[in-house]
């Protein structure tokens, strides 16, 4: 295995398409959808739509951090906000619950673009958010704290 990455082959499983309805909180709603449909590893290929507000974090320099960086506190971008694009990874926590790692780019009403790591809550759907998910088979993605980076990361393994 390459010393610069950790990876395993997987097979494509089901393709799932969902529409999140107005008022839904994007991350909890999509996490619940994955759990209910049995998706335990895969990719969120695309997210597009509109939000009443976007809540996200981004990485900044942190000289005292394990890897010289850290995430900010959540930033709340009041809406309406256009969700230009979003994507991410689906896996499980060490206790077996479904976990999503999502990033997104947003455009506010002044056409200013913002983006980063979607917070676990606070991304409220305005009109709609459309999601396309690809399930991975033969793959286990477990999210756990990584002491080298100081972040919770997914660790791939054969399932």
GROMACS .gro file of C-alpha atoms in nm:
model
  159
    1UNK     CA    1   0.000   0.000   0.000
    2UNK     CA    2   0.114   0.353  -0.075
    3UNK     CA    3   0.254   0.525   0.236
    4UNK     CA    4   0.080   0.848   0.132
    5UNK     CA    5  -0.277   0.718   0.140
    6UNK     CA    6  -0.506   0.462   0.294
    7UNK     CA    7  -0.765   0.308   0.064
    8UNK     CA    8  -0.944  -0.006  -0.040
    9UNK     CA    9  -1.145  -0.098  -0.351
   10UNK     CA   10  -1.523  -0.096  -0.327
   11UNK     CA   11  -1.815  -0.166  -0.559
   12UNK     CA   12  -2.090   0.072  -0.660
   13UNK     CA   13  -2.420  -0.008  -0.495
   14UNK     CA   14  -2.754   0.165  -0.521
   15UNK     CA   15  -2.803   0.517  -0.651
   16UNK     CA   16  -3.044   0.704  -0.425
   17UNK     CA   17  -3.212   1.034  -0.504
   18UNK     CA   18  -3.392   1.244  -0.244
   19UNK     CA   19  -3.561   1.580  -0.214
   20UNK     CA   20  -3.538   1.751   0.123
   21UNK     CA   21  -3.849   1.952   0.199
   22UNK     CA   22  -3.882   2.309   0.328
   23UNK     CA   23  -3.789   2.339   0.695
   24UNK     CA   24  -3.576   2.023   0.703
   25UNK     CA   25  -3.234   2.051   0.866
   26UNK     CA   26  -3.009   1.920   0.588
   27UNK     CA   27  -2.748   1.714   0.776
   28UNK     CA   28  -2.981   1.540   1.027
   29UNK     CA   29  -3.243   1.475   0.755
   30UNK     CA   30  -2.989   1.328   0.512
   31UNK     CA   31  -2.827   1.124   0.790
   32UNK     CA   32  -3.168   0.980   0.883
   33UNK     CA   33  -3.239   0.900   0.516
   34UNK     CA   34  -2.910   0.710   0.488
   35UNK     CA   35  -2.980   0.518   0.809
   36UNK     CA   36  -3.338   0.434   0.704
   37UNK     CA   37  -3.227   0.310   0.360
   38UNK     CA   38  -2.931   0.113   0.497
   39UNK     CA   39  -2.654   0.321   0.340
   40UNK     CA   40  -2.356   0.276   0.573
   41UNK     CA   41  -2.077   0.372   0.331
   42UNK     CA   42  -2.078   0.583   0.019
   43UNK     CA   43  -2.071   0.928  -0.129
   44UNK     CA   44  -2.306   1.221  -0.144
   45UNK     CA   45  -2.243   1.305  -0.509
   46UNK     CA   46  -2.437   1.628  -0.524
   47UNK     CA   47  -2.648   1.865  -0.318
   48UNK     CA   48  -2.821   2.161  -0.481
   49UNK     CA   49  -3.104   2.384  -0.367
   50UNK     CA   50  -3.180   2.670  -0.133
   51UNK     CA   51  -3.142   2.729   0.240
   52UNK     CA   52  -3.303   2.963   0.490
   53UNK     CA   53  -2.958   2.978   0.646
   54UNK     CA   54  -2.625   2.800   0.606
   55UNK     CA   55  -2.414   2.697   0.904
   56UNK     CA   56  -2.059   2.592   0.828
   57UNK     CA   57  -1.703   2.578   0.959
   58UNK     CA   58  -1.372   2.629   0.785
   59UNK     CA   59  -1.012   2.553   0.865
   60UNK     CA   60  -0.771   2.819   0.995
   61UNK     CA   61  -0.410   2.823   1.108
   62UNK     CA   62  -0.367   2.710   1.469
   63UNK     CA   63   0.002   2.686   1.559
   64UNK     CA   64  -0.078   2.498   1.882
   65UNK     CA   65  -0.292   2.236   1.702
   66UNK     CA   66  -0.161   1.886   1.625
   67UNK     CA   67  -0.140   1.965   1.254
   68UNK     CA   68  -0.105   2.343   1.274
   69UNK     CA   69  -0.471   2.402   1.195
   70UNK     CA   70  -0.818   2.389   1.349
   71UNK     CA   71  -1.181   2.444   1.255
   72UNK     CA   72  -1.350   2.772   1.339
   73UNK     CA   73  -1.664   2.794   1.547
   74UNK     CA   74  -1.973   2.762   1.327
   75UNK     CA   75  -2.048   3.056   1.098
   76UNK     CA   76  -2.417   3.125   1.035
   77UNK     CA   77  -2.495   3.278   0.697
   78UNK     CA   78  -2.849   3.421   0.704
   79UNK     CA   79  -3.064   3.348   0.405
   80UNK     CA   80  -3.199   3.314   0.166
   81UNK     CA   81  -2.890   3.125   0.050
   82UNK     CA   82  -2.838   2.934  -0.274
   83UNK     CA   83  -2.668   2.598  -0.217
   84UNK     CA   84  -2.453   2.600  -0.531
   85UNK     CA   85  -2.297   2.262  -0.466
   86UNK     CA   86  -2.241   2.014  -0.190
   87UNK     CA   87  -2.077   1.674  -0.164
   88UNK     CA   88  -1.935   1.443   0.094
   89UNK     CA   89  -1.873   1.103   0.243
   90UNK     CA   90  -2.102   0.861   0.426
   91UNK     CA   91  -1.971   0.626   0.692
   92UNK     CA   92  -2.027   0.519   1.050
   93UNK     CA   93  -1.912   0.628   1.393
   94UNK     CA   94  -1.722   0.388   1.617
   95UNK     CA   95  -2.056   0.303   1.782
   96UNK     CA   96  -2.215   0.219   1.446
   97UNK     CA   97  -2.433   0.523   1.377
   98UNK     CA   98  -2.438   0.680   1.031
   99UNK     CA   99  -2.213   0.986   1.001
  100UNK     CA  100  -2.192   1.232   0.712
  101UNK     CA  101  -1.894   1.451   0.626
  102UNK     CA  102  -2.027   1.724   0.398
  103UNK     CA  103  -1.878   2.033   0.238
  104UNK     CA  104  -2.068   2.295   0.045
  105UNK     CA  105  -2.051   2.623  -0.141
  106UNK     CA  106  -2.322   2.887  -0.090
  107UNK     CA  107  -2.413   3.214  -0.257
  108UNK     CA  108  -2.583   3.488  -0.056
  109UNK     CA  109  -2.824   3.751  -0.191
  110UNK     CA  110  -2.527   3.981  -0.268
  111UNK     CA  111  -2.380   3.705  -0.489
  112UNK     CA  112  -2.092   3.658  -0.244
  113UNK     CA  113  -1.972   3.296  -0.235
  114UNK     CA  114  -1.904   3.122   0.096
  115UNK     CA  115  -1.816   2.764   0.173
  116UNK     CA  116  -1.675   2.504   0.402
  117UNK     CA  117  -1.762   2.207   0.620
  118UNK     CA  118  -2.137   2.186   0.688
  119UNK     CA  119  -2.215   2.202   1.059
  120UNK     CA  120  -2.406   1.907   1.208
  121UNK     CA  121  -2.716   2.126   1.239
  122UNK     CA  122  -2.843   2.464   1.124
  123UNK     CA  123  -2.864   2.424   0.745
  124UNK     CA  124  -3.238   2.475   0.704
  125UNK     CA  125  -3.396   2.399   0.365
  126UNK     CA  126  -3.585   2.690   0.204
  127UNK     CA  127  -3.761   2.560  -0.112
  128UNK     CA  128  -3.578   2.233  -0.175
  129UNK     CA  129  -3.245   2.054  -0.159
  130UNK     CA  130  -3.192   1.773  -0.406
  131UNK     CA  131  -2.947   1.500  -0.308
  132UNK     CA  132  -2.788   1.219  -0.509
  133UNK     CA  133  -2.617   0.944  -0.311
  134UNK     CA  134  -2.405   0.651  -0.432
  135UNK     CA  135  -2.382   0.358  -0.194
  136UNK     CA  136  -2.047   0.176  -0.169
  137UNK     CA  137  -2.045  -0.201  -0.119
  138UNK     CA  138  -1.762  -0.404   0.029
  139UNK     CA  139  -1.641  -0.099   0.218
  140UNK     CA  140  -1.639   0.004   0.581
  141UNK     CA  141  -1.577   0.371   0.661
  142UNK     CA  142  -1.533   0.434   1.032
  143UNK     CA  143  -1.499   0.790   1.160
  144UNK     CA  144  -1.271   0.829   1.459
  145UNK     CA  145  -1.039   1.084   1.612
  146UNK     CA  146  -0.697   1.098   1.447
  147UNK     CA  147  -0.422   1.204   1.688
  148UNK     CA  148  -0.187   1.309   1.407
  149UNK     CA  149  -0.426   1.568   1.260
  150UNK     CA  150  -0.647   1.641   1.560
  151UNK     CA  151  -0.960   1.583   1.348
  152UNK     CA  152  -1.218   1.307   1.332
  153UNK     CA  153  -1.149   1.126   1.003
  154UNK     CA  154  -1.287   0.833   0.805
  155UNK     CA  155  -1.069   0.522   0.798
  156UNK     CA  156  -1.149   0.290   0.504
  157UNK     CA  157  -1.138  -0.089   0.536
  158UNK     CA  158  -1.282  -0.387   0.352
  159UNK     CA  159  -1.627  -0.485   0.476
   0.00000   0.00000   0.00000
